[in-house]
Short mmCIF file of C-alpha atoms in Angstrom, two decimals:
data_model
loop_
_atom_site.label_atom_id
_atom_site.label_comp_id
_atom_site.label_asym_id
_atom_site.label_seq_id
_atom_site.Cartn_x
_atom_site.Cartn_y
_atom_site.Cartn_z
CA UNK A 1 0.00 0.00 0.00
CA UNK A 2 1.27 3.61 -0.81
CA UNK A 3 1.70 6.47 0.67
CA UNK A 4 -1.00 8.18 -1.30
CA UNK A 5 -3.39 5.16 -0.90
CA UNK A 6 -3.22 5.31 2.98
CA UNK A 7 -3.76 8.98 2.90
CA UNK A 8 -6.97 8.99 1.02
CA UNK A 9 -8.50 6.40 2.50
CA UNK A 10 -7.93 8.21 5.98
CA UNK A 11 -9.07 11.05 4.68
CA UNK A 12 -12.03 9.93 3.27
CA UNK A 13 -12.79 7.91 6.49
CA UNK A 14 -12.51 11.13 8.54
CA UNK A 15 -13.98 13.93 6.97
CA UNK A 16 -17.27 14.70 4.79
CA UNK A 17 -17.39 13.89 1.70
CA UNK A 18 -17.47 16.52 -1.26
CA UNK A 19 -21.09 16.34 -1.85
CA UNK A 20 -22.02 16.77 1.54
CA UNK A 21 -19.58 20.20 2.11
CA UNK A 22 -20.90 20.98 -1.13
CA UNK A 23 -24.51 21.04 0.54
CA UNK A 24 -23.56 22.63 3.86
CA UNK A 25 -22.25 25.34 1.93
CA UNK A 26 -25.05 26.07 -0.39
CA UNK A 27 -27.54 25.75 2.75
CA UNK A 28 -25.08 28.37 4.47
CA UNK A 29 -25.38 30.83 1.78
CA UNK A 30 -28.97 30.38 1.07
CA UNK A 31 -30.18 31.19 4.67
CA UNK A 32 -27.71 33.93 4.51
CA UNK A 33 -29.37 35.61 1.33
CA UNK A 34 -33.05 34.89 2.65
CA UNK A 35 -31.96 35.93 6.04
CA UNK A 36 -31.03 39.74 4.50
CA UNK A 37 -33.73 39.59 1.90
CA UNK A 38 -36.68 39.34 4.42
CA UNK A 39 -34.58 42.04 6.35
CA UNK A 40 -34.78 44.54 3.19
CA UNK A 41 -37.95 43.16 1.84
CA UNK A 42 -39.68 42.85 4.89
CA UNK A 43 -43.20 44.86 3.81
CA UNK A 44 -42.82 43.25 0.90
CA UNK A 45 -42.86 39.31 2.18
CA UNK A 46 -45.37 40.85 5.21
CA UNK A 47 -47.96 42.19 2.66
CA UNK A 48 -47.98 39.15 0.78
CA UNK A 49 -48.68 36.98 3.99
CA UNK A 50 -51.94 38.71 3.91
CA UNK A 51 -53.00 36.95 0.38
CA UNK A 52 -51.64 33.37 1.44
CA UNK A 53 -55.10 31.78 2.77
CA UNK A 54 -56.69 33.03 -0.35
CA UNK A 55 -54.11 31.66 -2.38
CA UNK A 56 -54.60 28.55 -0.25
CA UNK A 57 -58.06 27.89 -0.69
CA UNK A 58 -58.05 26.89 -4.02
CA UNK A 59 -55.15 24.86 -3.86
CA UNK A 60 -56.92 22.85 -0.69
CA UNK A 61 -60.11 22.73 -2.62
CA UNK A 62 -57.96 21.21 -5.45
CA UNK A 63 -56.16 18.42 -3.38
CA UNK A 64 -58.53 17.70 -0.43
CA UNK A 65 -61.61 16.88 -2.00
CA UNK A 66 -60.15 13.70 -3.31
CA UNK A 67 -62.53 12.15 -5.87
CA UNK A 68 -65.31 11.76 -3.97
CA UNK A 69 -68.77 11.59 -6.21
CA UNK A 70 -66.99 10.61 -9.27
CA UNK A 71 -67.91 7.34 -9.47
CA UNK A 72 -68.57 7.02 -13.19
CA UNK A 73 -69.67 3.08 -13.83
CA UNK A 74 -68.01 0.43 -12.23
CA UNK A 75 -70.44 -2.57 -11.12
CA UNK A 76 -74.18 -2.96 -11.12
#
């Protein structure tokens, strides 16, 4: 086993992996930026809080009814 072998495979063993740093980072940023948006923006995100359960009542109209009273044929 080589030098460089060894050191990899420790490495690999005791850190993160690339994907995974890759992530962290992103997620850093990301509530970063929203963190100073809402700051800036902040009538902007609270005056559109006021049209979310309007928004939302379609949408659960949409998906909670389910399918009830559509039961076209089936058996006798």
């Amino acid at each position: 086993m080589s030098l460089q072998d060894r050191a990899g495979s420790e490495g690999h063993a005791r850190g993160m992996s690339k994907n995974t740093r890759i992530w962290l980072v992103f997620a850093g940023f990301a509530l970063v930026a929203s963190a100073l948006l809402f700051t800036e923006h902040r009538a902007h995100v609270l005056g559109f809080l006021v049209w979310l359960p309007v928004l939302a009542c379609p949408l659960m109209h949409f998906f909670m009814h389910g399918r009830h009273g559509h039961h076209h044929g089936g058996g006798a």
